[in-house]
Short mmCIF file of C-alpha atoms and ligand atoms in Angstrom, two decimals:
data_model
loop_
_atom_site.label_atom_id
_atom_site.label_comp_id
_atom_site.label_asym_id
_atom_site.label_seq_id
_atom_site.Cartn_x
_atom_site.Cartn_y
_atom_site.Cartn_z
CA MET A 1 89.19 86.23 123.88
CA LYS A 2 86.94 85.62 121.61
CA LEU A 3 87.06 87.16 117.98
CA ARG A 4 84.20 89.51 117.23
CA THR A 5 83.01 88.35 113.40
CA ILE A 6 80.43 90.18 111.40
CA ARG A 7 78.43 87.28 112.27
CA ASP A 8 78.15 89.41 115.78
CA ILE A 9 76.91 92.33 114.15
CA LYS A 10 73.48 92.96 114.97
CA GLY A 11 70.82 94.46 112.69
CA LEU A 12 72.74 94.94 109.28
CA ARG A 13 70.09 95.99 107.34
CA ASP A 14 70.57 99.58 105.84
CA LYS A 15 73.71 99.73 108.43
CA LYS A 16 76.64 101.57 106.67
CA VAL A 17 79.86 99.03 107.58
CA LEU A 18 83.13 100.68 106.76
CA LEU A 19 85.46 97.54 105.63
CA ARG A 20 89.44 97.13 105.01
CA ILE A 21 90.41 94.63 102.41
CA ASP A 22 93.46 93.89 101.09
CA ALA A 23 93.08 94.93 97.09
CA ASN A 24 97.23 95.61 96.98
CA VAL A 25 96.90 94.00 93.46
CA PRO A 26 99.56 93.70 90.48
CA VAL A 27 97.82 96.49 87.98
CA LYS A 28 99.45 96.72 84.70
CA ASP A 29 97.27 99.33 82.06
CA GLY A 30 94.20 99.03 84.20
CA LYS A 31 94.13 95.37 84.24
CA VAL A 32 94.29 93.40 86.80
CA LEU A 33 96.77 90.79 86.73
CA ASP A 34 96.36 88.79 90.24
CA GLU A 35 92.75 88.62 91.56
CA PHE A 36 93.27 85.72 94.06
CA ARG A 37 92.76 88.44 96.84
CA LEU A 38 90.01 89.64 95.61
CA TRP A 39 88.07 86.85 95.35
CA ALA A 40 89.25 86.06 98.57
CA VAL A 41 86.97 89.12 100.30
CA ARG A 42 83.66 88.12 97.90
CA PRO A 43 81.69 85.79 100.87
CA THR A 44 81.93 88.73 103.55
CA ILE A 45 80.59 91.26 100.68
CA GLU A 46 78.38 89.07 100.13
CA TYR A 47 76.81 88.35 103.83
CA LEU A 48 77.40 91.78 104.29
CA THR A 49 75.15 93.47 101.37
CA GLY A 50 72.62 90.47 101.49
CA ARG A 51 71.83 91.48 104.76
CA GLY A 52 71.06 94.84 103.12
CA ALA A 53 74.40 96.47 104.74
CA VAL A 54 75.77 99.88 102.56
CA VAL A 55 79.49 98.11 102.19
CA VAL A 56 82.35 100.97 102.10
CA ILE A 57 85.40 98.98 101.15
CA ILE A 58 88.72 101.27 102.13
CA ALA A 59 92.05 99.38 100.58
CA HIS A 60 95.47 100.71 99.45
CA LEU A 61 97.22 99.75 96.29
CA GLY A 62 101.78 99.87 96.09
CA ARG A 63 103.26 103.07 97.72
CA PRO A 64 102.69 106.47 96.81
CA ASP A 65 103.87 107.50 100.12
CA GLY A 66 100.97 110.15 100.98
CA LYS A 67 100.46 111.90 97.99
CA ARG A 68 97.70 111.78 95.33
CA ASN A 69 99.29 109.59 92.36
CA GLU A 70 96.86 108.40 89.52
CA LYS A 71 99.24 105.47 89.02
CA TYR A 72 97.98 104.20 91.98
CA THR A 73 94.23 104.72 91.66
CA LEU A 74 92.44 102.16 92.73
CA LYS A 75 89.60 102.65 90.09
CA PRO A 76 90.89 99.27 88.15
CA ILE A 77 90.48 97.58 91.12
CA ALA A 78 86.71 98.68 91.56
CA LYS A 79 85.57 97.67 88.05
CA ARG A 80 87.29 94.79 88.29
CA LEU A 81 85.51 94.01 92.13
CA SER A 82 82.61 94.75 90.47
CA GLN A 83 82.63 91.79 87.84
CA ILE A 84 83.90 89.14 90.42
CA LEU A 85 80.86 90.38 92.86
CA GLY A 86 78.45 90.75 90.17
CA ARG A 87 76.63 93.85 91.36
CA VAL A 88 78.32 97.35 90.66
CA VAL A 89 81.15 98.72 93.07
CA THR A 90 80.68 102.74 92.90
CA PHE A 91 84.36 104.12 92.54
CA VAL A 92 84.61 107.04 94.73
CA PRO A 93 88.00 108.98 94.13
CA GLU A 94 88.06 110.39 97.16
CA LEU A 95 88.99 109.94 100.86
CA GLY A 96 86.78 111.97 102.85
CA GLY A 97 84.97 115.19 100.75
CA PRO A 98 81.03 116.44 101.10
CA HIS A 99 80.75 114.32 98.12
CA ALA A 100 81.64 111.19 98.87
CA LYS A 101 79.68 111.11 102.26
CA ARG A 102 76.64 112.50 100.76
CA LEU A 103 77.11 109.93 98.15
CA VAL A 104 77.02 107.00 100.92
CA GLU A 105 74.35 108.82 103.13
CA ALA A 106 71.79 108.72 99.94
CA ALA A 107 72.86 104.66 99.73
CA VAL A 108 70.41 101.57 99.24
CA PRO A 109 70.95 99.06 101.11
CA GLY A 110 72.91 96.42 99.81
CA GLN A 111 75.37 99.31 98.14
CA VAL A 112 78.90 98.69 97.64
CA PHE A 113 81.49 101.93 97.30
CA MET A 114 84.98 101.67 96.94
CA LEU A 115 87.08 104.52 98.47
CA GLU A 116 90.22 106.20 96.99
CA ASN A 117 93.95 104.55 97.53
CA LEU A 118 94.62 104.95 101.46
CA ARG A 119 97.93 105.85 101.52
CA PHE A 120 97.22 108.65 99.27
CA ASP A 121 96.73 110.12 102.51
CA ARG A 122 99.89 110.78 104.97
CA GLY A 123 97.66 109.83 108.03
CA GLU A 124 97.03 106.15 106.76
CA GLU A 125 101.35 105.48 107.26
CA SER A 126 101.38 107.39 110.44
CA ASN A 127 98.36 105.57 111.91
CA GLY A 128 96.82 109.36 112.32
CA GLY A 129 93.90 109.55 114.53
CA SER A 130 92.47 112.48 112.64
CA PHE A 131 92.46 110.37 109.29
CA ALA A 132 91.30 107.55 111.39
CA LYS A 133 88.38 109.69 112.80
CA LYS A 134 87.48 111.14 108.89
CA LEU A 135 87.48 107.93 107.50
CA SER A 136 85.18 106.17 110.31
CA GLN A 137 82.05 109.07 108.83
CA PHE A 138 82.20 106.37 106.43
CA GLY A 139 80.91 103.76 109.05
CA GLU A 140 78.85 103.01 111.48
CA VAL A 141 81.03 99.81 112.25
CA TYR A 142 84.56 98.86 111.26
CA VAL A 143 85.19 95.14 109.66
CA ASN A 144 88.37 93.66 109.12
CA ASP A 145 89.13 91.49 106.32
CA GLY A 146 92.62 92.90 105.33
CA PHE A 147 94.56 89.91 106.96
CA ALA A 148 97.26 90.39 104.88
CA VAL A 149 97.94 93.99 105.93
CA SER A 150 97.28 93.50 109.50
CA HIS A 151 100.55 93.68 110.60
CA ARG A 152 101.39 97.62 109.42
CA ALA A 153 100.08 99.59 112.47
CA HIS A 154 98.15 101.77 110.02
CA ALA A 155 95.39 104.18 110.35
CA SER A 156 92.59 101.53 108.33
CA VAL A 157 93.82 98.84 110.23
CA SER A 158 94.84 100.47 113.87
CA ALA A 159 93.38 104.15 114.85
CA ILE A 160 90.31 103.35 112.90
CA THR A 161 89.25 100.77 115.80
CA ARG A 162 89.35 103.93 118.26
CA PHE A 163 86.60 105.40 116.15
CA LEU A 164 84.08 102.37 115.15
CA PRO A 165 83.35 99.17 117.04
CA SER A 166 85.23 96.65 114.97
CA TYR A 167 85.37 93.13 113.85
CA ALA A 168 86.37 90.55 111.57
CA GLY A 169 85.53 89.64 108.30
CA LEU A 170 84.57 86.26 107.38
CA LEU A 171 88.22 85.97 105.55
CA MET A 172 89.99 87.18 108.65
CA GLU A 173 88.49 84.95 110.77
CA ARG A 174 89.28 81.89 108.71
CA GLU A 175 92.93 82.83 108.47
CA LEU A 176 92.85 83.48 112.08
CA LYS A 177 91.69 80.04 112.71
CA ILE A 178 93.37 78.41 110.16
CA LEU A 179 96.99 79.25 110.49
CA GLY A 180 96.59 79.54 114.81
CA GLY A 181 95.23 75.54 114.72
CA LEU A 182 98.73 75.01 112.47
CA LEU A 183 100.57 76.01 115.57
CA ALA A 184 98.09 74.80 117.59
CA LYS A 185 98.21 71.20 117.18
CA PRO A 186 99.06 69.95 114.20
CA LYS A 187 98.77 66.47 113.11
CA ARG A 188 100.87 63.77 112.81
CA PRO A 189 103.63 63.31 111.36
CA SER A 190 103.83 66.97 110.35
CA VAL A 191 105.53 68.84 108.10
CA ALA A 192 106.76 71.83 107.42
CA ILE A 193 108.11 72.99 104.44
CA ILE A 194 110.02 76.49 104.29
CA GLY A 195 112.23 78.07 101.03
CA GLY A 196 112.15 81.27 99.33
CA ALA A 197 115.25 84.01 98.78
CA LYS A 198 116.69 84.95 102.36
CA ILE A 199 117.25 83.47 105.09
CA GLY A 200 116.93 86.58 106.98
CA THR A 201 113.61 87.01 106.90
CA LYS A 202 112.18 83.28 107.89
CA ILE A 203 114.71 83.04 111.13
CA GLY A 204 111.65 83.09 112.99
CA LEU A 205 109.74 81.00 111.30
CA ILE A 206 111.44 77.91 111.35
CA LYS A 207 112.23 77.89 114.81
CA LYS A 208 108.97 78.46 115.87
CA LEU A 209 107.35 75.82 113.40
CA ALA A 210 110.83 73.39 114.44
CA ALA A 211 109.06 73.27 118.20
CA ALA A 212 106.06 72.15 116.65
CA TYR A 213 106.54 70.38 113.50
CA ASP A 214 107.76 66.63 113.14
CA LYS A 215 110.02 67.97 110.48
CA VAL A 216 111.02 71.22 108.70
CA LEU A 217 112.16 70.94 105.28
CA VAL A 218 114.56 73.66 103.90
CA GLY A 219 115.09 74.57 100.63
CA GLY A 220 115.26 77.59 97.75
CA GLY A 221 117.42 80.09 98.41
CA LEU A 222 117.65 79.52 102.34
CA ILE A 223 119.90 76.77 102.42
CA ASN A 224 122.99 78.48 101.17
CA PRO A 225 123.62 80.64 104.01
CA ILE A 226 123.25 77.44 105.86
CA LEU A 227 125.55 75.45 103.18
CA VAL A 228 128.30 78.65 103.50
CA ALA A 229 128.44 78.17 107.09
CA LYS A 230 129.26 73.93 106.41
CA ARG A 231 132.08 75.32 104.35
CA PHE A 232 130.61 74.11 101.00
CA GLU A 233 131.12 76.01 98.18
CA ILE A 234 128.45 77.36 96.43
CA GLY A 235 129.78 79.42 93.56
CA ASN A 236 127.22 81.99 92.15
CA SER A 237 124.36 81.14 94.46
CA LEU A 238 122.69 83.35 96.10
CA LEU A 239 123.74 84.50 99.30
CA ASP A 240 121.72 86.41 101.79
CA LYS A 241 124.08 87.38 104.41
CA VAL A 242 123.21 86.61 108.25
CA ASP A 243 125.59 86.81 110.92
CA GLN A 244 126.87 83.34 112.81
CA ALA A 245 125.15 84.08 115.59
CA THR A 246 121.74 84.49 113.78
CA LEU A 247 122.17 81.57 111.88
CA ALA A 248 123.89 79.32 115.10
CA PRO A 249 119.89 78.25 116.45
CA ILE A 250 119.07 77.20 113.10
CA LEU A 251 121.97 74.94 112.60
CA LYS A 252 121.40 72.90 115.85
CA LEU A 253 117.96 72.07 115.04
CA LYS A 254 117.89 68.82 115.02
CA ASN A 255 114.83 68.20 112.69
CA LEU A 256 115.73 70.37 110.38
CA VAL A 257 116.08 68.83 106.65
CA MET A 258 118.46 69.70 103.95
CA PRO A 259 118.10 68.76 100.40
CA VAL A 260 119.81 65.71 99.70
CA ASP A 261 121.05 67.70 96.01
CA VAL A 262 120.70 70.56 94.22
CA LEU A 263 120.28 71.63 90.94
CA VAL A 264 122.83 73.46 89.43
CA GLY A 265 122.74 76.08 86.33
CA ASN A 266 123.30 79.13 85.18
CA ALA A 267 120.73 81.81 86.54
CA ASP A 268 121.87 84.45 83.81
CA LYS A 269 121.79 81.94 81.13
CA PRO A 270 118.74 79.67 81.90
CA ALA A 271 119.10 77.98 78.35
CA ALA A 272 123.21 76.72 79.65
CA PRO A 273 123.53 73.05 80.86
CA ILE A 274 122.04 72.33 84.58
CA ARG A 275 122.61 69.00 86.34
CA SER A 276 122.05 67.84 89.58
CA VAL A 277 124.63 67.77 93.04
CA PRO A 278 124.48 65.56 95.81
CA ILE A 279 125.32 66.92 98.92
CA ALA A 280 127.79 65.35 100.18
CA THR A 281 127.98 65.27 104.60
CA GLY A 282 131.36 65.53 106.29
CA THR A 283 133.87 67.21 104.45
CA PRO A 284 133.47 70.31 102.88
CA PHE A 285 132.56 70.11 99.13
CA VAL A 286 132.22 71.88 96.17
CA ILE A 287 128.74 72.42 94.97
CA CYS A 288 129.54 74.48 92.04
CA ARG A 289 131.80 77.73 91.21
CA LYS A 290 130.96 80.62 89.41
CA PRO A 291 129.47 81.20 87.12
CA GLU A 292 126.83 78.59 88.28
CA GLY A 293 125.13 78.43 91.60
CA ILE A 294 121.65 76.82 92.82
CA VAL A 295 119.08 77.37 90.94
CA ASP A 296 116.54 74.85 92.48
CA ILE A 297 116.23 71.32 94.49
CA GLY A 298 117.92 68.30 92.92
CA PRO A 299 115.61 65.13 91.70
CA ARG A 300 116.27 62.94 95.01
CA THR A 301 115.27 65.63 97.08
CA MET A 302 112.08 66.12 95.85
CA LEU A 303 111.13 61.97 95.13
CA ALA A 304 112.26 62.12 98.57
CA TRP A 305 110.06 65.01 99.72
CA GLY A 306 107.43 64.15 97.87
CA LEU A 307 107.17 60.53 100.17
CA LEU A 308 107.28 62.77 103.19
CA VAL A 309 104.50 64.96 102.18
CA LYS A 310 102.31 61.52 101.42
CA ARG A 311 102.76 60.31 104.64
CA ALA A 312 102.04 63.46 106.44
CA LYS A 313 99.00 64.59 108.42
CA THR A 314 99.75 68.22 108.38
CA VAL A 315 101.70 69.98 106.08
CA VAL A 316 102.45 74.00 105.56
CA TRP A 317 104.25 75.30 102.53
CA ASN A 318 105.90 78.93 102.94
CA GLY A 319 108.82 79.85 99.97
CA PRO A 320 109.69 78.19 96.58
CA MET A 321 112.22 75.64 96.48
CA GLY A 322 114.11 77.58 93.40
CA ILE A 323 114.17 80.14 90.94
CA PHE A 324 110.97 78.88 89.41
CA GLU A 325 110.04 81.88 87.78
CA VAL A 326 112.31 80.09 85.28
CA PRO A 327 110.46 77.40 83.89
CA ARG A 328 113.71 74.71 83.84
CA PHE A 329 114.11 75.97 87.45
CA ALA A 330 110.85 75.21 88.73
CA HIS A 331 110.60 71.41 88.81
CA GLY A 332 111.25 71.46 92.63
CA THR A 333 108.58 74.06 93.77
CA MET A 334 105.86 72.29 91.13
CA ALA A 335 107.01 69.17 92.15
CA LEU A 336 105.89 69.77 96.01
CA ALA A 337 103.22 72.17 95.20
CA GLN A 338 101.59 68.73 93.29
CA ALA A 339 102.57 66.47 95.90
CA ILE A 340 101.18 68.99 98.77
CA ALA A 341 97.61 69.83 96.49
CA SER A 342 96.96 65.65 95.83
CA ARG A 343 97.63 65.31 99.37
CA ALA A 344 95.83 67.71 101.39
CA LYS A 345 91.61 68.48 101.45
CA GLY A 346 90.98 64.91 103.39
CA ARG A 347 94.31 62.77 103.60
CA ALA A 348 96.01 65.66 105.30
CA LEU A 349 95.42 69.39 105.83
CA GLY A 350 96.86 71.53 103.37
CA VAL A 351 98.23 75.36 104.13
CA VAL A 352 100.36 77.02 101.89
CA GLY A 353 101.16 80.73 102.18
CA GLY A 354 103.57 83.83 100.64
CA GLY A 355 103.38 86.09 98.11
CA GLU A 356 105.91 83.83 95.83
CA THR A 357 104.58 80.84 97.11
CA VAL A 358 100.81 81.45 96.05
CA GLU A 359 101.77 82.24 92.58
CA ALA A 360 103.85 79.25 92.18
CA MET A 361 100.90 77.08 93.70
CA TYR A 362 98.48 78.63 91.09
CA LYS A 363 100.86 78.22 88.58
CA THR A 364 100.34 74.04 89.03
CA GLY A 365 96.10 74.62 88.70
CA MET A 366 96.32 72.40 91.36
CA ALA A 367 95.61 75.51 94.36
CA LYS A 368 91.88 74.39 94.50
CA TRP A 369 92.92 70.83 96.37
CA VAL A 370 94.73 72.56 98.72
CA ASP A 371 93.18 73.28 102.21
CA HIS A 372 93.91 76.77 102.66
CA ILE A 373 95.46 79.28 100.70
CA SER A 374 97.04 81.81 102.67
CA THR A 375 96.43 85.68 101.62
CA GLY A 376 99.14 86.65 103.80
CA GLY A 377 103.04 87.53 102.94
CA GLY A 378 104.19 89.00 105.61
CA ALA A 379 101.44 88.57 107.97
CA MET A 380 101.39 84.55 107.75
CA LEU A 381 105.57 84.93 108.75
CA GLU A 382 104.76 87.64 111.63
CA PHE A 383 101.31 85.78 112.25
CA LEU A 384 103.03 82.18 112.86
CA GLU A 385 105.80 83.37 114.52
CA GLY A 386 103.53 84.39 117.32
CA LYS A 387 103.76 88.13 117.20
CA VAL A 388 100.62 89.75 117.69
CA LEU A 389 99.59 91.78 114.52
CA PRO A 390 98.57 95.38 115.49
CA GLY A 391 95.39 94.91 113.60
CA VAL A 392 93.82 92.04 114.72
CA LYS A 393 94.36 92.72 118.15
CA PRO A 394 91.36 94.77 118.26
CA LEU A 395 89.21 92.47 116.82
CA TYR A 396 89.39 90.76 120.04
CA GLY A 397 87.64 90.11 123.63
CA ARG A 398 84.31 92.82 124.50
CA MET A 399 84.44 96.24 122.43
CA LYS A 400 86.25 98.68 124.06
CA LYS A 401 84.87 102.10 124.65
CA ILE A 402 85.12 103.96 121.92
CA VAL A 403 86.13 107.62 121.40
P1 ADP B 501 106.82 83.97 99.27
O1 ADP B 501 106.72 85.08 99.22
O2 ADP B 501 106.26 83.27 98.98
O3 ADP B 501 107.36 83.92 101.13
P2 ADP B 501 110.05 84.40 98.67
O4 ADP B 501 109.86 86.18 99.12
O5 ADP B 501 110.82 84.62 99.90
O6 ADP B 501 108.73 83.75 99.29
O7 ADP B 501 111.50 83.91 97.62
C1 ADP B 501 110.80 83.82 96.66
C2 ADP B 501 111.52 84.34 95.85
O8 ADP B 501 113.08 83.40 95.97
C3 ADP B 501 111.23 83.66 94.06
O9 ADP B 501 111.35 84.92 93.59
C4 ADP B 501 112.50 82.29 93.96
O10 ADP B 501 113.21 83.07 92.44
C5 ADP B 501 113.62 82.97 94.94
N1 ADP B 501 114.11 81.60 95.05
C6 ADP B 501 114.07 80.78 95.58
N2 ADP B 501 115.11 79.44 95.67
C7 ADP B 501 116.34 80.29 94.92
C8 ADP B 501 117.82 79.79 94.78
N3 ADP B 501 118.07 78.66 94.98
N4 ADP B 501 118.39 80.94 94.31
C9 ADP B 501 117.65 82.16 93.97
N5 ADP B 501 116.51 82.33 94.52
C10 ADP B 501 115.55 81.44 94.73
MG1 MG B 502 107.78 87.12 98.56
#
């Protein structure tokens, strides 16, 4: 089935476009701290405004739980978006009153509005039809460019598609194309690298990637439950409790690669001495005892995995290799991020995704050398696991009859 995109919308001039984006970015004292997701929707907004559409942006921020709460207003985001776009984004502090409606109706071609936080209305998270209908007054067509929010069946990505002809934005199209291609036929040698904190959230992803990739390198806190299952002693290391039945299929994977060494330190005292410890095979083995724990992958692993990345034609990476927020525990994550960036764009397809992973990638200053940095955290994981995302499904195939 074909994805309907904004390129399929006829006669954009003067057309009112309701545009869902992911603007759920960290804001402190009215300042946007991380704007990567805002830059990512610029091409779509430029495409629409450049053709004379009137764009009404809808988005959410945080968890105000269905109530108005000034702490979560989208006002600072509208302001920052104006600067990023180089055009005025008029903030409308409502979600559908007559004032908002009049403003949008009087708009001139190319004008951009942003409505208030969708989650100020309970109907958003309950996927309510009447809330979606209210939102639909602001557009003649609906465009979803919020890939990162499309794994949740909320009104602004799901119910809304019953009321307006619906299309994918350029970011959505790109995410689906690139992430879809990752599973279809990755060029070999293909390497997937999975790290992060909780293995429970990534079991499905590991299984799926193990089926499609030559090697799946597992690092970060994800190795800890595996080590415990193999009767290693790991002291104070972070331990995500998963039951044996869940873990068993992972332990059986032939192409799963564990680190050959880890860095051990005291996460509560980052200045305390750190040391590298090899992971022996065979007999149960003490890696560290309390108060020490595993904080990163070790130097031999960095080299070995760097070489695997260097030979790969496809590299996909999600999840830090250690507690990268602490500079001394960030070497593994940084080394891999740099290896991927130096290999990507040409010699290999390099794709990186996940909240903290993207943050780490930007920390290296080499993000622009990666082919694709996904805006989707949870959405990317679910998509790669093969789930059908409720916000994506309605954008495929022939248009349904609109109520
Ligand atoms: P992402 O958001 O990129 O998918 P996760 O949310 O799964 O990544 O995990 C990110 C977190 O994992 C980071 O905050 C990092 O500190 C933590 N982490 C990685 N390795 C370890 C480890 N060995 N011990 C404790 N925490 C870890
Ligand atoms: Mg995360």
